[in-house]
Coordinates of C-alpha atoms in Angstrom, one line a residue:
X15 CA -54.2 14.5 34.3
X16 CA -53.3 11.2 32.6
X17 CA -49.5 10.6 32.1
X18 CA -48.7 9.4 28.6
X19 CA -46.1 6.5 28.8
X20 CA -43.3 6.8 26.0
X21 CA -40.0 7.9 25.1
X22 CA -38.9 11.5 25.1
X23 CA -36.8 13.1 22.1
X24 CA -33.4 12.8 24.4
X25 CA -33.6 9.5 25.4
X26 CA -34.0 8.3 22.1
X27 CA -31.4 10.6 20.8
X28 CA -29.1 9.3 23.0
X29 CA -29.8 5.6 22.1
X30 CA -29.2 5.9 18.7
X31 CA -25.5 7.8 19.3
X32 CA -24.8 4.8 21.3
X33 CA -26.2 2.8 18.7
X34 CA -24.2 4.9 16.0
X35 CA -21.0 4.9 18.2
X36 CA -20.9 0.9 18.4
X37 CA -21.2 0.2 15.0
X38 CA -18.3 2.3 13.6
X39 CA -16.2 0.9 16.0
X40 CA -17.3 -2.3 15.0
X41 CA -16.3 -1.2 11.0
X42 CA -12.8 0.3 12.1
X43 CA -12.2 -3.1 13.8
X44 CA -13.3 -5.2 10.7
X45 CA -11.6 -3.3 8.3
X46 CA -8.3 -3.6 10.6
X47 CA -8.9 -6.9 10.9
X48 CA -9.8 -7.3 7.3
X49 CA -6.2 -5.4 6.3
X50 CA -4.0 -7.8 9.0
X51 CA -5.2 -11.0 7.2
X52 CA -4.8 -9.8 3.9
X53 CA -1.0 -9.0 4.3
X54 CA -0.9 -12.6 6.5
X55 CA -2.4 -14.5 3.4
X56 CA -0.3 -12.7 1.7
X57 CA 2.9 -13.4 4.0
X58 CA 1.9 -16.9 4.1
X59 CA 1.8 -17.8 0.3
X60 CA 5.0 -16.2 -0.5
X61 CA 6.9 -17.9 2.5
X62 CA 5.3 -21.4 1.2
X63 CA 6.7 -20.4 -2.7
X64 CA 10.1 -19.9 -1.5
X65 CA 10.3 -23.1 0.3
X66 CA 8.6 -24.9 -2.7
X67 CA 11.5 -23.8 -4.6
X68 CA 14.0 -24.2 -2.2
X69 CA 12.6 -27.9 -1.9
X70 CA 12.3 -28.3 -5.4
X71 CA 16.3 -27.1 -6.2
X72 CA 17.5 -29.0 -3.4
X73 CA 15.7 -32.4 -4.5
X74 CA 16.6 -31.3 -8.9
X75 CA 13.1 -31.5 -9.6
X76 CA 12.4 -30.4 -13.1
X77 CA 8.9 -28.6 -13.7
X78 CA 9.1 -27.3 -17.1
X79 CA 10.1 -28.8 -20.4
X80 CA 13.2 -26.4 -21.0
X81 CA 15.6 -28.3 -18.7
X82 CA 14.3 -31.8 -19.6
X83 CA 15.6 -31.7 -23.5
X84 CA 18.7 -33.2 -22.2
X85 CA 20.8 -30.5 -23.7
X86 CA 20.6 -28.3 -20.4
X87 CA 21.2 -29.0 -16.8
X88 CA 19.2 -27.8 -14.1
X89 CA 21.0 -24.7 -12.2
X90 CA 18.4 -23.9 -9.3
X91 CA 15.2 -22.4 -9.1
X92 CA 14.5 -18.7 -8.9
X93 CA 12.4 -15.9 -7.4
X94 CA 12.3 -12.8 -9.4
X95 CA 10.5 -9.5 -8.0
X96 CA 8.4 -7.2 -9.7
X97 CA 7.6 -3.9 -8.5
X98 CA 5.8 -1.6 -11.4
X99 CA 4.6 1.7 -11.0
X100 CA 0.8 2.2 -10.6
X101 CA 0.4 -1.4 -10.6
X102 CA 0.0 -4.7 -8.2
X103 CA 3.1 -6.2 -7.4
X104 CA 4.0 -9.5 -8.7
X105 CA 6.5 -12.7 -8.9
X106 CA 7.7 -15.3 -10.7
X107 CA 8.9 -18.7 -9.5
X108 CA 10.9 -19.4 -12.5
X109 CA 13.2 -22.4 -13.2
X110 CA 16.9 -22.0 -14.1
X111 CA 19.0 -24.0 -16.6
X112 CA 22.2 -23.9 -18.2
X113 CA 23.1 -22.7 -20.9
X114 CA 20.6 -19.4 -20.3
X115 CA 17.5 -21.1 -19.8
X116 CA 14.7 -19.4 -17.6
X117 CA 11.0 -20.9 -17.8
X118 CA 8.5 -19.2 -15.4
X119 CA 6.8 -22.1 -13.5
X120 CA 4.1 -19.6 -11.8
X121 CA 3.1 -16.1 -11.6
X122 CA 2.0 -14.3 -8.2
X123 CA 0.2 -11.2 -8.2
X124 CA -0.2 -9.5 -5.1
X125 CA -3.7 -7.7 -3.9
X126 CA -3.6 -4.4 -5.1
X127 CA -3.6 -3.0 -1.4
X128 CA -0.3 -5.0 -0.3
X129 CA 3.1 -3.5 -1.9
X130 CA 6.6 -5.7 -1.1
X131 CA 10.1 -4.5 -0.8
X132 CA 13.4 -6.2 -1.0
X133 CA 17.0 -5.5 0.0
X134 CA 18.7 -5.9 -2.5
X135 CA 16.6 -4.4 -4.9
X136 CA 14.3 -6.6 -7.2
X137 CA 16.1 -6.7 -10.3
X138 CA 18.2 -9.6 -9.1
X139 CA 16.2 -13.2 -8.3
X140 CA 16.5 -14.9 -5.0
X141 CA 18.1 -18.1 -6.4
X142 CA 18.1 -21.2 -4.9
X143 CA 21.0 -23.3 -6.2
X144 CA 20.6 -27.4 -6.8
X145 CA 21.7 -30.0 -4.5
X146 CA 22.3 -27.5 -1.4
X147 CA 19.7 -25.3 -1.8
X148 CA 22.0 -22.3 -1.2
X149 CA 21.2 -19.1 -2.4
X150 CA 23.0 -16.6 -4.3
X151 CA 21.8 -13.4 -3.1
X152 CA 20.2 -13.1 0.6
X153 CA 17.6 -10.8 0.5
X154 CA 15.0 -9.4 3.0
X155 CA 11.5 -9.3 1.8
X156 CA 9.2 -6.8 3.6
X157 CA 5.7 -6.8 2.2
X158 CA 3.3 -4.4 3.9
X159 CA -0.5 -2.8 3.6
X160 CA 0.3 1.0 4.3
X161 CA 0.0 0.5 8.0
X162 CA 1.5 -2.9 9.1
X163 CA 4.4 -4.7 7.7
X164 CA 6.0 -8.1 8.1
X165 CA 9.5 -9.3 6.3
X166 CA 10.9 -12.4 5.2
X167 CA 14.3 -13.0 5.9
X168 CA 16.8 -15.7 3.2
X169 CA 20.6 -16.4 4.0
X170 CA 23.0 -17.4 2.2
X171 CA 22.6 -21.1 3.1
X172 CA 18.6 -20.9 2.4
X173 CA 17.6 -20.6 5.4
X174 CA 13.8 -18.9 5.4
X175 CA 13.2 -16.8 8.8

């Protein structure tokens, strides 16, 4: 009798589970991976914003043309929160000036995946006052993806942690 060289049905069976087994663990580990450096981009870009405007209230620079018509004076610049239902999350770096002047110097939408909080609530801005760069409100930004979180900490005297 001649022996017939091959594979049975069980060993290649077993292959392709290992096969099979590998590769989603490979996905979970992407998409993981995929969701951590989303919320760190994420993270990143509004903890370099709020030290633009801190830097830019602390030095008076003036961005927009509402403070530079010489019948305002630059108060600070501003962070203002915006949490709507159903919808990304967004915020303004906005531009403060007296009397009642606000001029939005950039607008940051968040992925739609990634969702912020803030303490106090958002309906008052961060603001970072001229000169000192003080601000008036500390607040704690947490921005998070469902599973992980990170948070921004601002005190009183500006100070991004």
């Amino acid at each position: 009798m001649i022996k017939e060289k091959g594979f049975t049905l069980i060993e290649i069976l077993v292959v392709m589970a290992i096969i099979s087994l590998v590769s989603v663990g490979s996905y979970v580990g992407f998409v993981q991976f995929n969701k951590q450096q989303s919320l760190t981009s994420v993270w990143d870009t509004l903890r370099n914003n709020l030290n633009e405007a801190k830097s830019k209230a602390a030095s008076q620079v003036i961005v927009t043309s509402i403070c530079n018509n010489g019948s305002q004076t630059l108060v600070g610049q501003q962070v203002r929160f915006y949490a709507p239902a159903g919808a990304p999350h967004y915020y303004n770096l906005e531009e403060v000036c007296n009397p009642g002047g606000v001029a939005i110097v950039r607008t940051v939408y968040l992925p739609s995946n990634v969702t912020f909080t803030t303490i106090p609530p958002p309906t008052s801005p961060l603001r970072f006052l001229i000169i000192t760069g003080v601000v008036s409100n500390p607040t704690t930004i947490t921005i998070s993806n469902g599973s992980q979180a990170r948070s921004i900490i601002i005190d009183r005297t500006g100070i991004i942690k």
